[in-house]
mmCIF file of C-alpha atoms in Angstrom:
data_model
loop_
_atom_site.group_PDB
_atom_site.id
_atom_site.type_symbol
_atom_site.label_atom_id
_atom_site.label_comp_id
_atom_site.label_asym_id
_atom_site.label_seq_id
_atom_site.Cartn_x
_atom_site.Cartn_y
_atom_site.Cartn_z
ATOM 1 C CA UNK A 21 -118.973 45.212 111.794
ATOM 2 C CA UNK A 22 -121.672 46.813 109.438
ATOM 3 C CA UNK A 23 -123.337 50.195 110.054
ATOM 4 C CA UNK A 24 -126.791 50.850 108.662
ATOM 5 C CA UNK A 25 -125.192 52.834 105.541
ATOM 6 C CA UNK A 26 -123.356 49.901 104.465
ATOM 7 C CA UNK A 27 -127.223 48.146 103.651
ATOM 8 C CA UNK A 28 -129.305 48.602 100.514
ATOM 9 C CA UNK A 29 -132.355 50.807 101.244
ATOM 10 C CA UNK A 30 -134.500 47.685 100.862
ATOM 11 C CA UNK A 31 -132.761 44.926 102.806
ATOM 12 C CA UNK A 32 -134.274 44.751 106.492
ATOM 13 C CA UNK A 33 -131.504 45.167 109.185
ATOM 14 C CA UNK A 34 -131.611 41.651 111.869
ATOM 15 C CA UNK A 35 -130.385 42.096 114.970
ATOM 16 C CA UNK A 36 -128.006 39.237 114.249
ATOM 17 C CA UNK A 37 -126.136 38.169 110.896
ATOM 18 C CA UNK A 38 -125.271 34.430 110.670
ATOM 19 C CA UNK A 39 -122.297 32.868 111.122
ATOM 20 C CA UNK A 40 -122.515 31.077 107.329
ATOM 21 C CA UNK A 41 -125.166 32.735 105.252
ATOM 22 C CA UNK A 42 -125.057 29.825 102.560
ATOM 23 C CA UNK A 43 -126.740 27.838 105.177
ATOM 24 C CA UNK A 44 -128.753 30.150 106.819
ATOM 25 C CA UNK A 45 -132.718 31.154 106.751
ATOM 26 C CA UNK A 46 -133.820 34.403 107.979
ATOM 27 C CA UNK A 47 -137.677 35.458 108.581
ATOM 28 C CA UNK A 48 -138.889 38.519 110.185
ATOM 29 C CA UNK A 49 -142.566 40.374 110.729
ATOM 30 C CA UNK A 50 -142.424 43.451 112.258
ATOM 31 C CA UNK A 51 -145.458 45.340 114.317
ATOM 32 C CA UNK A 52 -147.181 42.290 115.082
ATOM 33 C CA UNK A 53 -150.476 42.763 117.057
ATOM 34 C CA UNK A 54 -149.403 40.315 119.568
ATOM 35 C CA UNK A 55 -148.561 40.806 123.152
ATOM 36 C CA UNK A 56 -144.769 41.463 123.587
ATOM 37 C CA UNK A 57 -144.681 40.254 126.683
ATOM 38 C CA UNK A 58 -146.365 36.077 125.571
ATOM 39 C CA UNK A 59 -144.317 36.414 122.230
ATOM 40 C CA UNK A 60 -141.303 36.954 123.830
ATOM 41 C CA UNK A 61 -141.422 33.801 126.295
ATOM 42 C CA UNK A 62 -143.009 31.328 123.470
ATOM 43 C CA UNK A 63 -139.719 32.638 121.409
ATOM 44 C CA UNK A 64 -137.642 31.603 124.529
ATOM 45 C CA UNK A 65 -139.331 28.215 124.762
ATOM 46 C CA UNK A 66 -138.125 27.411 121.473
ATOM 47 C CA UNK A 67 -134.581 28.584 120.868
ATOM 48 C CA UNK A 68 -132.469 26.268 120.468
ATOM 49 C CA UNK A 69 -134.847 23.656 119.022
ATOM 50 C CA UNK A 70 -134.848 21.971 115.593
ATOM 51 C CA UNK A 71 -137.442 23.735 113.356
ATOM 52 C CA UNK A 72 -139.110 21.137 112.471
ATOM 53 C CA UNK A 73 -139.486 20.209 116.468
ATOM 54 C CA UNK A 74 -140.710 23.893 117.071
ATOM 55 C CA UNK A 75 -143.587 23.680 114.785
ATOM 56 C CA UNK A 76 -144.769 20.321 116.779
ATOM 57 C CA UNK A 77 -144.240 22.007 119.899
ATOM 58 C CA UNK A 78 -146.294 25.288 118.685
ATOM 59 C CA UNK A 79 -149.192 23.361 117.304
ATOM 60 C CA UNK A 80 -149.100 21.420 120.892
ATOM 61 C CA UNK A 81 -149.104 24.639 122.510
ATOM 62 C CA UNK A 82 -152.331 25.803 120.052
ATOM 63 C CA UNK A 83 -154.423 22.772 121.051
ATOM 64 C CA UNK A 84 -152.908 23.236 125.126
ATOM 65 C CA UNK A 85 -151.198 19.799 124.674
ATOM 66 C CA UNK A 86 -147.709 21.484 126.246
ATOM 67 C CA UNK A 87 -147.163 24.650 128.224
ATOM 68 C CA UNK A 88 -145.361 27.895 127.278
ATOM 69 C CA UNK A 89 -143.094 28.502 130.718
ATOM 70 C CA UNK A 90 -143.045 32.092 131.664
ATOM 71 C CA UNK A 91 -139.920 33.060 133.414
ATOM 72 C CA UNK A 92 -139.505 36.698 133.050
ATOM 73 C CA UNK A 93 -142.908 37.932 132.604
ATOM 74 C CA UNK A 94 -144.314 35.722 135.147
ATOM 75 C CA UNK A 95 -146.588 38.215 137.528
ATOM 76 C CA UNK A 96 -149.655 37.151 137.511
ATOM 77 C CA UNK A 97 -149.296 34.587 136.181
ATOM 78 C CA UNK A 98 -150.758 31.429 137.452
ATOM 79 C CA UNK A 99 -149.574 28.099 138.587
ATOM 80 C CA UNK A 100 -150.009 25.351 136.176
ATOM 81 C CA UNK A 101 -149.732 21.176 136.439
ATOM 82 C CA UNK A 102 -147.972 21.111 132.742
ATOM 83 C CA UNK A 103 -145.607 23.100 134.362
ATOM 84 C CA UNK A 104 -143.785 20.634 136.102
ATOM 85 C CA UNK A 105 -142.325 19.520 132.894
ATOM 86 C CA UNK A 106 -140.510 22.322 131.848
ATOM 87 C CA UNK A 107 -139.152 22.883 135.840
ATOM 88 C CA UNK A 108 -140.873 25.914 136.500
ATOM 89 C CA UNK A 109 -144.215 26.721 138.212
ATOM 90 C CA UNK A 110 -146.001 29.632 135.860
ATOM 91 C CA UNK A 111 -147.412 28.820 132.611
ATOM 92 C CA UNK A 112 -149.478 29.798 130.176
ATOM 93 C CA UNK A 113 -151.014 28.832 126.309
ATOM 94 C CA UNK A 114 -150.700 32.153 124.185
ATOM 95 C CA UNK A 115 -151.986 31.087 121.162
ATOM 96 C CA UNK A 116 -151.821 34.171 119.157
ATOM 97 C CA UNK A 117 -147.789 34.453 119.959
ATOM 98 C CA UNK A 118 -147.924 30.550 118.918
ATOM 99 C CA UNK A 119 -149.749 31.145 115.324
ATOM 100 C CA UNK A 120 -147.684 34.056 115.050
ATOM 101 C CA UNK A 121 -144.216 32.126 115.382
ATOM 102 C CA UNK A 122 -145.427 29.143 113.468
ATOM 103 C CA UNK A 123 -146.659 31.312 110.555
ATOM 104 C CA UNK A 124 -142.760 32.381 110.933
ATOM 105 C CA UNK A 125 -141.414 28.963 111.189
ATOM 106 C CA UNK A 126 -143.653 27.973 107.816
ATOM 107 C CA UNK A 127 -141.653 30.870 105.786
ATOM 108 C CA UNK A 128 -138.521 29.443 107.396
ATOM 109 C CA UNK A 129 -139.111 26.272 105.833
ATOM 110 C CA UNK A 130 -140.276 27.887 102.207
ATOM 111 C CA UNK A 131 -137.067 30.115 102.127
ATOM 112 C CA UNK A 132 -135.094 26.469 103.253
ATOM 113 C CA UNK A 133 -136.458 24.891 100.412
ATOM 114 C CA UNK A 134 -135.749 27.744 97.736
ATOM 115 C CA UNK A 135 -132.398 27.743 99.269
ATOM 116 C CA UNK A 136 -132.144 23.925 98.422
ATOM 117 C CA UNK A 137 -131.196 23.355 102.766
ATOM 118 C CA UNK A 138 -132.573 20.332 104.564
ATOM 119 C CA UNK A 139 -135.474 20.704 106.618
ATOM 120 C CA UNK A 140 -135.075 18.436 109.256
ATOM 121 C CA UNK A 141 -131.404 20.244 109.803
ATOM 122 C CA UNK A 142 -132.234 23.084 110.812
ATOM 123 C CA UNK A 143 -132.017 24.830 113.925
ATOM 124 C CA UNK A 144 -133.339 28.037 115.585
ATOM 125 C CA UNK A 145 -130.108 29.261 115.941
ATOM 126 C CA UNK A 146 -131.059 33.031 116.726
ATOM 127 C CA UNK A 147 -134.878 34.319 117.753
ATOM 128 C CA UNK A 148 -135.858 37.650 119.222
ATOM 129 C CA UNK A 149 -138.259 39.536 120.713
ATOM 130 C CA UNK A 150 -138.311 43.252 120.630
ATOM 131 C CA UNK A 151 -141.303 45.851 121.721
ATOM 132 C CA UNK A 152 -142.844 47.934 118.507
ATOM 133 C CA UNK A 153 -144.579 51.505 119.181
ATOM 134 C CA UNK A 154 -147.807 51.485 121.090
ATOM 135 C CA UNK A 155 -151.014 50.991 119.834
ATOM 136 C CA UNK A 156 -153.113 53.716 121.300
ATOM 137 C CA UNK A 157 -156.508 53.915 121.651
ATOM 138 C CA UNK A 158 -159.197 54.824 124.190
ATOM 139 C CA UNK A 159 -161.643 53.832 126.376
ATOM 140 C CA UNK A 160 -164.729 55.806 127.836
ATOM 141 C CA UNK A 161 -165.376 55.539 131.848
ATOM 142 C CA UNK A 162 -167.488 56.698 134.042
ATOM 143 C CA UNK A 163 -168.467 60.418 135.035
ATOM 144 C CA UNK A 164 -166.884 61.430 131.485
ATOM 145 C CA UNK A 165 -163.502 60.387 132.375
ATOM 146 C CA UNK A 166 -161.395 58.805 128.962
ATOM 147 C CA UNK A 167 -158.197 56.452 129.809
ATOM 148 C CA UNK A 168 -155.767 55.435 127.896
ATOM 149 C CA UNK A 169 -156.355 51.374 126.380
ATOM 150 C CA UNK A 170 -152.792 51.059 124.913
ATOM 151 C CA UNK A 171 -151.978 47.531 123.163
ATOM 152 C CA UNK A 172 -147.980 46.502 123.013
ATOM 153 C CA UNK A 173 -147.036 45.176 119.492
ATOM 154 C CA UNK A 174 -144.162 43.126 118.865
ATOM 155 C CA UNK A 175 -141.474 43.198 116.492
ATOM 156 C CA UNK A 176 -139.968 39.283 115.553
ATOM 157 C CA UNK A 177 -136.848 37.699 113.651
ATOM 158 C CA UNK A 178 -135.938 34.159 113.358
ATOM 159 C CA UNK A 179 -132.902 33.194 111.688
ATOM 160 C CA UNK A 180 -132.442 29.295 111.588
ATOM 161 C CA UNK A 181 -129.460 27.175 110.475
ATOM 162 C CA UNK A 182 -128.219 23.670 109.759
ATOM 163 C CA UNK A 183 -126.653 21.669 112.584
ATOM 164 C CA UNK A 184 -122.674 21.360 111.809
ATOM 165 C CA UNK A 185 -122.460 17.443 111.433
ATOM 166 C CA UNK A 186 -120.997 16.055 114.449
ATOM 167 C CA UNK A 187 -117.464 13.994 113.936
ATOM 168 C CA UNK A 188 -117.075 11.064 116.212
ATOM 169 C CA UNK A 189 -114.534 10.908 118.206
ATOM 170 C CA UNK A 190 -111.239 9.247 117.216
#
């Protein structure tokens, strides 16, 4: 286990370090004005996925082709047909959170290809969501009242890596 002095002053701490670096891509943005709450259930809906799968899926999601599923952060959320494919009810197409992750996804790729990895092997292995510091600003109401119009940034990793090849069975 690593503490935080054991890191160069430059080198961004992840939340996660892969299990074999050599064939590993990490990507990060940090602050993002995107709602935590839609980035953090479009990351959901594509953990696990191949990247190259994940893009599709994203630009899908841009153009309201497929459904984000909200699971978590589902109040108010209303009921949606698409829906039924992904076995849950509530739905929704952020497409902020979407360009967001795909601009992610697109360095993925460019650090896979300086790294000399395949593409089409790798897998969002590790993706996570975590709440940056409020955005605060104001808004002006009525009788000379002020209230608070806060916006809640989000903070996002990826780290992607090749599939292990599978061995048949003997």
């Amino acid at each position: 286990v690593r503490n935080s002095r054991d890191r160069s002053p430059g080198m961004a701490r992840y939340a996660a370090t892969p299990a074999n670096p050599d064939t590993s891509v990490k990507a990060r943005v940090e602050s993002a004005r995107c709602s935590f709450k839609n980035t953090r259930e479009t990351a959901v809906a594509i953990r696990g996925m191949k990247v190259t799968k994940a893009v599709a899926y994203l630009n899908d999601v841009v153009e309201k082709k497929q459904i984000v599923p909200f699971n978590r952060f589902k109040r108010g959320v209303g009921r949606k047909a698409q829906c039924k494919n992904m076995r849950c009810s509530n739905g929704r197409w952020p497409v902020k959170s979407a360009e967001l992750i795909l601009g992610l996804l697109e360095n993925i790729k460019a650090n896979a290809t300086v790294k000399g990895l395949d593409i089409d092997s790798l897998v969002v292995s590790h993706i996570v969501v975590n709440n940056a510091a409020e955005m605060r600003r104001r808004t002006y109401r009525a009788h000379g009242r002020v209230t608070a119009y806060s916006s809640n940034p989000s903070h996002v990793e990826i780290i992607a890596s090749q599939d292990a090849p599978t061995i048949p069975a003997a």
